[in-house]
Amino acid sequence: MMSESTFRSAFPQWCLSSSVDQITFSYRPLAWATDRDAIIATFFNGGRTGFSTGDPSRLMEELALVRPSSFGGPPSIWNKIYTEFKTALSLITVSHSPEVIETEEQHLLQQFSKLIPNRCKTICISGAKASPVILNFMKRCFTHCMVIESYGISECGSVTCDNDVGNALQYRLESVPDMGYTLDDKPFPRGELLVKTPHMFSGYINNPEETHTALTEDGFFRTGDVVELRTCHNVVSSLHVIDRKKNFFKLSQGQFISPEFLEGIYIQSPFIHQIYIHGDLLADSVTAVIVLNQAYAQAFSLNHNLTSLDMNNPDPLFYDALLQDLRSIAEKESLRKHEIPSRIIIDFQPFTSENGLLTSSMKPCRYKLAAHYANRLKTTSNIIEQQLKTIIETATGQSMSTDKEDNLFLANGGDSLSAVRLSRMLENDLGMSIPLNILFDPKMTLQQLTTLIQDPSQLSSLSQSLVPQLLNDADLDLNITTVGKRKITSDCPSMVFITGTTGFVGAFLLAELLTVYRGECKFICLVRCSSSTKALDRIREAMLFYQIWKDDYQDRIIALQGDLAKNCFGLDNETYESLAREIDVIFHCGASVNFVLPYSQLYGSNVCGTREIIRFATHMPSACIPIQYISTMSVLSPDVENEISIEETSPDRLISGYAQSKWVAEKLIVKASRCGVPVVIYRLGLICGDSRSGACNQNDLYTLLFDAMMKMGCYPETALHAGVNGLPVDFTVKSIVNLSTVQSDVYGNVYHVVNPNGEIGFEDVIYAMQSCGVEMKSVCGEEWRIKVKAVADENSRFESVREFLFDSAFRERCKVSTTEFSSAIGRLDFPSVDKSYAFKWMSFILDNIVHK
């Protein structure tokens, strides 16, 4: 889309007076800005325009008829002219001496110069970069014309002419580290070109997402072109397009390839009429699809007594000669080994706009070329299987069975870090983004994964929505009878059942309960561990880390080895029955908190575990045990703000397996509540460090962020405008215990345990880091991403949260209602999350995490 004012701003440059009779030849679609603007300028200046019939085969004939005063064309046109010239010259070289060849070459140049009529005084290369070979040929051949290279973009008009920037252009470069281009490159900085011109477009119609991607916040357009900014004596002299960000691909060893660059070099071969360079992520070098120059190919065949040319089974002599010619060109141009085709596919059918292999502006249509030659380009299954096997063994650190029908390691208990590493390696090395739920599918085998890599279209059938399954699981039969009464307990119960005490919130919750309840009260803590003797050790270890352990706690803690996901928690019948009779209240804080693993991997602990808690609470027919249920704000879609029942929400927009599993679990809790089980639901938001010591969850996303920032000694410049809306963990558990003991009417309520009093700004967090003696500096977004990638590659602790560190941490969060929560705990004073608090928090991270 272009505004009228922007369109009108180009009028002055279109109305430049000229003594030359202006004649334009229009042969490209008028949606293409170059031809459209040329026609308007010609009209304004009283000139004439000749229109092509649209038949590409008649282009040169029509050019001679119209005889324009200037002519512009994409590299494909000049490549074709050069190919014809090269073929004619090659046929001469077969039977003449060098002296004759030189004379004949000059004669040929004169003949070919007539393709551009004498009235044409300017010819322009536009639409894409031409290779130096083609540019040199044009200047030698069309000596009656001025040859210029024009670089412009439909979205923002002219950018450079003969690489000259001009005065009106605003521009900057951004590093493209994946391709090896950075602003620190020597002798000249290199990176993607971002521009702002007087002729900027307003956006892509009905496509706000693409518009947002294309434009920066300050209005610069991302061209997708990689340029080199050349200077002379510290004065900017020129911008040189050296690569195309959107067209590059990666080979198996990780080298990046620019196909347009290679195509521009290999077009020198007399064998070649057209060429398409293809990259296979499973191969260690490129493949070339070559449309033969039939005149030269036939002459070669005659000279070597070859009977016929078969594109599927070419004569070895012909194939080797073609391959050797490409290698000779590669050696002359100093190409690297992986840039030399190891495989050639031969065709006689040219790429044209009619068959869809060229665009309407005569550029290679790469995705159609890849599809057209897909069967001939296909890599064998054995190669893919071996590549996959190597990647999986590297990612998981375990050897795979030689049986291709065996399940993948991840389906048999793989961890989230291995899953993230494997997913990233598959994307980086094979170009395939495989959802984690597919990698964790218990039926997934190496052979099936190989088939997916070969045919990605099958992903759509496997990546089906989980919503039907979530709804079905939320309707699980609880196997409980409707109960009409609950256990009557005083404010000081004699026995409490609590889960999740080795985790962050659970450990602090246990400490608060031990403080509030009288000394006779015992705490049954269910702990998943390898032996019963280690259960208490795990609790003690966690509380020591959080600096809340007291030796007299162990006399009141009864740590039981068990598993939430197992029937009756994996306890023997006698123990289970005894607990069901004696427990007065349940605090269910246990869950697998993992934002990487898919729903299927969290179903056991989070869904089945909650169901087991409900069954335990209702096991005794006389009365049921009240449940204080710790949920999460993650169960709500981003647009939900109020403290509403889970029954009023939908899982449609829940993305992570953790959020999905907790949504189903909360649905089960509400279902139990309808059956008469007394339940209180606490949805926790971001829980931060202890306001007294700064002790925090070492695996929390923000802890990882601050850890990474202090390790790198920097922060992104955008961080200063962001903040963290968190609630100190000690106040969080104090609120929960207060509501569970003091309030008589809390059952059935839902509370958003979130800080309603604003947030702590990143500016204060960074100041706290500096106060701790850590030198911190601001870096641009691109440099931040480079540094995060480096620290994640070096430290597996950050690997699974790389995307969060890149950008998500600094996005503005939606505000949620805390009306019910704030009203219920009105007599408690919310702690101040100020600079003093930030200092304690950062000090704990620095001393106990960064330096460990």
PDB file of C-alpha atoms in Angstrom, residues 584-758:
ATOM      1  CA  ASP A 584      -6.895 -32.819  58.403  1.00  0.00           C
ATOM      2  CA  VAL A 585      -6.000 -30.695  55.375  1.00  0.00           C
ATOM      3  CA  ILE A 586      -4.173 -31.130  52.073  1.00  0.00           C
ATOM      4  CA  PHE A 587      -1.879 -28.559  50.467  1.00  0.00           C
ATOM      5  CA  HIS A 588      -1.362 -29.734  46.897  1.00  0.00           C
ATOM      6  CA  CYS A 589       1.605 -27.805  45.554  1.00  0.00           C
ATOM      7  CA  GLY A 590       3.319 -30.624  43.695  1.00  0.00           C
ATOM      8  CA  ALA A 591       3.580 -30.466  39.904  1.00  0.00           C
ATOM      9  CA  SER A 592       6.075 -30.836  37.095  1.00  0.00           C
ATOM     10  CA  VAL A 593       6.781 -27.223  36.163  1.00  0.00           C
ATOM     11  CA  ASN A 594       8.327 -27.441  32.726  1.00  0.00           C
ATOM     12  CA  PHE A 595       7.586 -25.066  29.860  1.00  0.00           C
ATOM     13  CA  VAL A 596       9.299 -27.284  27.270  1.00  0.00           C
ATOM     14  CA  LEU A 597       7.840 -30.765  27.675  1.00  0.00           C
ATOM     15  CA  PRO A 598       4.587 -31.504  25.820  1.00  0.00           C
ATOM     16  CA  TYR A 599       1.287 -32.317  27.488  1.00  0.00           C
ATOM     17  CA  SER A 600       1.805 -36.054  27.119  1.00  0.00           C
ATOM     18  CA  GLN A 601       4.938 -35.934  29.289  1.00  0.00           C
ATOM     19  CA  LEU A 602       3.285 -33.855  32.035  1.00  0.00           C
ATOM     20  CA  TYR A 603      -0.027 -35.688  32.064  1.00  0.00           C
ATOM     21  CA  GLY A 604       1.065 -38.205  34.714  1.00  0.00           C
ATOM     22  CA  SER A 605       2.340 -35.872  37.417  1.00  0.00           C
ATOM     23  CA  ASN A 606       0.021 -32.910  36.807  1.00  0.00           C
ATOM     24  CA  VAL A 607      -3.278 -34.485  35.735  1.00  0.00           C
ATOM     25  CA  CYS A 608      -3.169 -37.972  37.217  1.00  0.00           C
ATOM     26  CA  GLY A 609      -1.446 -36.568  40.322  1.00  0.00           C
ATOM     27  CA  THR A 610      -4.333 -34.147  40.918  1.00  0.00           C
ATOM     28  CA  ARG A 611      -6.854 -36.925  40.382  1.00  0.00           C
ATOM     29  CA  GLU A 612      -5.037 -39.025  43.004  1.00  0.00           C
ATOM     30  CA  ILE A 613      -5.173 -36.086  45.458  1.00  0.00           C
ATOM     31  CA  ILE A 614      -8.960 -35.878  44.960  1.00  0.00           C
ATOM     32  CA  ARG A 615      -9.387 -39.618  45.476  1.00  0.00           C
ATOM     33  CA  PHE A 616      -7.245 -39.441  48.604  1.00  0.00           C
ATOM     34  CA  ALA A 617      -9.317 -36.527  49.969  1.00  0.00           C
ATOM     35  CA  THR A 618     -12.542 -38.515  49.485  1.00  0.00           C
ATOM     36  CA  HIS A 619     -11.253 -41.961  50.455  1.00  0.00           C
ATOM     37  CA  MET A 620     -12.962 -42.035  53.855  1.00  0.00           C
ATOM     38  CA  PRO A 621     -16.755 -42.288  53.490  1.00  0.00           C
ATOM     39  CA  SER A 622     -17.381 -40.347  56.701  1.00  0.00           C
ATOM     40  CA  ALA A 623     -15.914 -37.005  55.566  1.00  0.00           C
ATOM     41  CA  CYS A 624     -13.601 -35.596  52.968  1.00  0.00           C
ATOM     42  CA  ILE A 625     -10.364 -33.687  53.512  1.00  0.00           C
ATOM     43  CA  PRO A 626     -10.241 -29.992  52.437  1.00  0.00           C
ATOM     44  CA  ILE A 627      -7.832 -29.267  49.567  1.00  0.00           C
ATOM     45  CA  GLN A 628      -5.764 -26.102  49.268  1.00  0.00           C
ATOM     46  CA  TYR A 629      -4.884 -26.321  45.571  1.00  0.00           C
ATOM     47  CA  ILE A 630      -1.942 -24.405  44.099  1.00  0.00           C
ATOM     48  CA  SER A 631      -2.652 -23.612  40.441  1.00  0.00           C
ATOM     49  CA  THR A 632      -1.069 -21.146  38.005  1.00  0.00           C
ATOM     50  CA  MET A 633      -2.037 -18.073  36.003  1.00  0.00           C
ATOM     51  CA  SER A 634      -0.833 -20.061  32.963  1.00  0.00           C
ATOM     52  CA  VAL A 635      -4.239 -21.823  32.815  1.00  0.00           C
ATOM     53  CA  LEU A 636      -5.801 -18.595  31.504  1.00  0.00           C
ATOM     54  CA  SER A 637      -5.676 -17.344  27.930  1.00  0.00           C
ATOM     55  CA  PRO A 638      -3.882 -13.989  27.486  1.00  0.00           C
ATOM     56  CA  ASP A 639      -7.179 -12.101  27.157  1.00  0.00           C
ATOM     57  CA  VAL A 640      -8.669 -13.357  30.473  1.00  0.00           C
ATOM     58  CA  GLU A 641      -8.226 -10.939  33.370  1.00  0.00           C
ATOM     59  CA  ASN A 642     -10.823 -11.700  36.057  1.00  0.00           C
ATOM     60  CA  GLU A 643     -10.754 -14.304  38.810  1.00  0.00           C
ATOM     61  CA  ILE A 644     -13.243 -16.530  37.050  1.00  0.00           C
ATOM     62  CA  SER A 645     -13.896 -20.233  37.299  1.00  0.00           C
ATOM     63  CA  ILE A 646     -11.948 -22.519  35.006  1.00  0.00           C
ATOM     64  CA  GLU A 647     -15.355 -23.640  33.725  1.00  0.00           C
ATOM     65  CA  GLU A 648     -15.669 -20.291  31.946  1.00  0.00           C
ATOM     66  CA  THR A 649     -12.382 -20.649  30.069  1.00  0.00           C
ATOM     67  CA  SER A 650     -11.207 -22.572  27.022  1.00  0.00           C
ATOM     68  CA  PRO A 651      -7.874 -24.306  26.398  1.00  0.00           C
ATOM     69  CA  ASP A 652      -7.848 -23.211  22.729  1.00  0.00           C
ATOM     70  CA  ARG A 653      -5.066 -20.660  23.165  1.00  0.00           C
ATOM     71  CA  LEU A 654      -2.936 -22.553  25.679  1.00  0.00           C
ATOM     72  CA  ILE A 655       0.349 -23.417  24.013  1.00  0.00           C
ATOM     73  CA  SER A 656       2.681 -25.037  26.527  1.00  0.00           C
ATOM     74  CA  GLY A 657       2.192 -28.565  27.817  1.00  0.00           C
ATOM     75  CA  TYR A 658       2.476 -27.195  31.355  1.00  0.00           C
ATOM     76  CA  ALA A 659      -0.428 -24.757  30.898  1.00  0.00           C
ATOM     77  CA  GLN A 660      -2.534 -27.456  29.223  1.00  0.00           C
ATOM     78  CA  SER A 661      -1.903 -30.019  31.977  1.00  0.00           C
ATOM     79  CA  LYS A 662      -2.655 -27.516  34.755  1.00  0.00           C
ATOM     80  CA  TRP A 663      -5.858 -26.439  32.979  1.00  0.00           C
ATOM     81  CA  VAL A 664      -7.084 -30.040  32.947  1.00  0.00           C
ATOM     82  CA  ALA A 665      -5.998 -30.485  36.580  1.00  0.00           C
ATOM     83  CA  GLU A 666      -7.911 -27.400  37.695  1.00  0.00           C
ATOM     84  CA  LYS A 667     -10.981 -28.636  35.815  1.00  0.00           C
ATOM     85  CA  LEU A 668     -10.788 -31.855  37.849  1.00  0.00           C
ATOM     86  CA  ILE A 669     -10.471 -29.874  41.089  1.00  0.00           C
ATOM     87  CA  VAL A 670     -13.580 -27.841  40.231  1.00  0.00           C
ATOM     88  CA  LYS A 671     -15.397 -31.045  39.329  1.00  0.00           C
ATOM     89  CA  ALA A 672     -14.520 -32.404  42.786  1.00  0.00           C
ATOM     90  CA  SER A 673     -15.732 -29.157  44.338  1.00  0.00           C
ATOM     91  CA  ARG A 674     -19.123 -29.634  42.661  1.00  0.00           C
ATOM     92  CA  CYS A 675     -19.241 -33.070  44.264  1.00  0.00           C
ATOM     93  CA  GLY A 676     -18.858 -31.474  47.696  1.00  0.00           C
ATOM     94  CA  VAL A 677     -15.089 -31.504  48.216  1.00  0.00           C
ATOM     95  CA  PRO A 678     -14.021 -28.264  49.996  1.00  0.00           C
ATOM     96  CA  VAL A 679     -11.467 -26.663  47.657  1.00  0.00           C
ATOM     97  CA  VAL A 680      -9.639 -23.339  47.458  1.00  0.00           C
ATOM     98  CA  ILE A 681      -7.746 -22.500  44.251  1.00  0.00           C
ATOM     99  CA  TYR A 682      -4.695 -20.219  44.307  1.00  0.00           C
ATOM    100  CA  ARG A 683      -3.477 -19.222  40.837  1.00  0.00           C
ATOM    101  CA  LEU A 684       0.104 -18.089  41.229  1.00  0.00           C
ATOM    102  CA  GLY A 685       1.645 -15.480  38.964  1.00  0.00           C
ATOM    103  CA  LEU A 686       5.364 -14.754  38.829  1.00  0.00           C
ATOM    104  CA  ILE A 687       6.847 -15.601  42.234  1.00  0.00           C
ATOM    105  CA  CYS A 688      10.104 -13.793  43.001  1.00  0.00           C
ATOM    106  CA  GLY A 689      12.808 -13.996  45.649  1.00  0.00           C
ATOM    107  CA  ASP A 690      12.308 -13.957  49.407  1.00  0.00           C
ATOM    108  CA  SER A 691      11.952 -10.341  50.597  1.00  0.00           C
ATOM    109  CA  ARG A 692      14.253 -11.111  53.549  1.00  0.00           C
ATOM    110  CA  SER A 693      17.127 -12.937  51.830  1.00  0.00           C
ATOM    111  CA  GLY A 694      16.476 -12.678  48.101  1.00  0.00           C
ATOM    112  CA  ALA A 695      16.419 -16.499  47.851  1.00  0.00           C
ATOM    113  CA  CYS A 696      14.747 -17.496  44.602  1.00  0.00           C
ATOM    114  CA  ASN A 697      13.969 -20.410  42.313  1.00  0.00           C
ATOM    115  CA  GLN A 698      17.183 -21.247  40.476  1.00  0.00           C
ATOM    116  CA  ASN A 699      15.211 -22.695  37.547  1.00  0.00           C
ATOM    117  CA  ASP A 700      12.803 -19.776  37.151  1.00  0.00           C
ATOM    118  CA  LEU A 701      12.870 -18.030  33.775  1.00  0.00           C
ATOM    119  CA  TYR A 702      13.771 -14.650  35.268  1.00  0.00           C
ATOM    120  CA  THR A 703      16.480 -16.184  37.449  1.00  0.00           C
ATOM    121  CA  LEU A 704      17.976 -17.663  34.290  1.00  0.00           C
ATOM    122  CA  LEU A 705      17.679 -14.276  32.579  1.00  0.00           C
ATOM    123  CA  PHE A 706      19.438 -12.408  35.401  1.00  0.00           C
ATOM    124  CA  ASP A 707      22.046 -15.161  35.669  1.00  0.00           C
ATOM    125  CA  ALA A 708      22.778 -14.823  31.933  1.00  0.00           C
ATOM    126  CA  MET A 709      22.869 -11.009  32.104  1.00  0.00           C
ATOM    127  CA  MET A 710      25.447 -11.054  34.903  1.00  0.00           C
ATOM    128  CA  LYS A 711      27.525 -13.730  33.190  1.00  0.00           C
ATOM    129  CA  MET A 712      27.579 -11.695  29.964  1.00  0.00           C
ATOM    130  CA  GLY A 713      27.857  -8.323  31.691  1.00  0.00           C
ATOM    131  CA  CYS A 714      25.267  -6.733  29.443  1.00  0.00           C
ATOM    132  CA  TYR A 715      21.564  -6.180  28.842  1.00  0.00           C
ATOM    133  CA  PRO A 716      19.511  -5.259  25.754  1.00  0.00           C
ATOM    134  CA  GLU A 717      18.732  -1.575  25.405  1.00  0.00           C
ATOM    135  CA  THR A 718      15.009  -2.416  25.260  1.00  0.00           C
ATOM    136  CA  ALA A 719      15.163  -3.792  28.836  1.00  0.00           C
ATOM    137  CA  LEU A 720      15.162  -0.312  30.373  1.00  0.00           C
ATOM    138  CA  HIS A 721      11.546   0.122  29.292  1.00  0.00           C
ATOM    139  CA  ALA A 722      10.375  -3.210  30.765  1.00  0.00           C
ATOM    140  CA  GLY A 723       9.687  -4.538  34.236  1.00  0.00           C
ATOM    141  CA  VAL A 724       8.963  -7.628  36.322  1.00  0.00           C
ATOM    142  CA  ASN A 725       5.564  -7.913  37.993  1.00  0.00           C
ATOM    143  CA  GLY A 726       6.319 -10.461  40.691  1.00  0.00           C
ATOM    144  CA  LEU A 727       5.326 -11.248  44.261  1.00  0.00           C
ATOM    145  CA  PRO A 728       7.963 -12.233  46.864  1.00  0.00           C
ATOM    146  CA  VAL A 729       7.679 -15.904  47.734  1.00  0.00           C
ATOM    147  CA  ASP A 730       7.498 -15.350  51.521  1.00  0.00           C
ATOM    148  CA  PHE A 731       4.463 -13.086  51.149  1.00  0.00           C
ATOM    149  CA  THR A 732       2.903 -15.531  48.674  1.00  0.00           C
ATOM    150  CA  VAL A 733       2.943 -18.470  51.097  1.00  0.00           C
ATOM    151  CA  LYS A 734       1.971 -16.239  54.023  1.00  0.00           C
ATOM    152  CA  SER A 735      -1.158 -15.233  52.080  1.00  0.00           C
ATOM    153  CA  ILE A 736      -2.047 -18.838  51.258  1.00  0.00           C
ATOM    154  CA  VAL A 737      -1.619 -20.037  54.837  1.00  0.00           C
ATOM    155  CA  ASN A 738      -3.519 -17.025  56.142  1.00  0.00           C
ATOM    156  CA  LEU A 739      -6.482 -17.755  53.884  1.00  0.00           C
ATOM    157  CA  SER A 740      -6.408 -21.448  54.763  1.00  0.00           C
ATOM    158  CA  THR A 741      -6.480 -20.852  58.520  1.00  0.00           C
ATOM    159  CA  VAL A 742      -8.357 -17.641  59.213  1.00  0.00           C
ATOM    160  CA  GLN A 743     -11.075 -17.462  56.596  1.00  0.00           C
ATOM    161  CA  SER A 744     -14.180 -19.573  57.132  1.00  0.00           C
ATOM    162  CA  ASP A 745     -15.761 -18.893  53.773  1.00  0.00           C
ATOM    163  CA  VAL A 746     -12.859 -19.365  51.375  1.00  0.00           C
ATOM    164  CA  TYR A 747     -13.900 -22.762  50.023  1.00  0.00           C
ATOM    165  CA  GLY A 748     -15.004 -22.578  46.405  1.00  0.00           C
ATOM    166  CA  ASN A 749     -13.043 -19.367  45.819  1.00  0.00           C
ATOM    167  CA  VAL A 750     -10.410 -18.668  43.192  1.00  0.00           C
ATOM    168  CA  TYR A 751      -7.600 -16.239  44.009  1.00  0.00           C
ATOM    169  CA  HIS A 752      -5.101 -14.616  41.634  1.00  0.00           C
ATOM    170  CA  VAL A 753      -1.971 -14.515  43.767  1.00  0.00           C
ATOM    171  CA  VAL A 754      -0.361 -11.644  41.877  1.00  0.00           C
ATOM    172  CA  ASN A 755       1.255  -8.382  42.970  1.00  0.00           C
ATOM    173  CA  PRO A 756      -1.337  -5.644  42.390  1.00  0.00           C
ATOM    174  CA  ASN A 757       1.050  -2.813  43.309  1.00  0.00           C
ATOM    175  CA  GLY A 758       2.983  -2.467  40.083  1.00  0.00           C
TER     176      GLY A 758
END
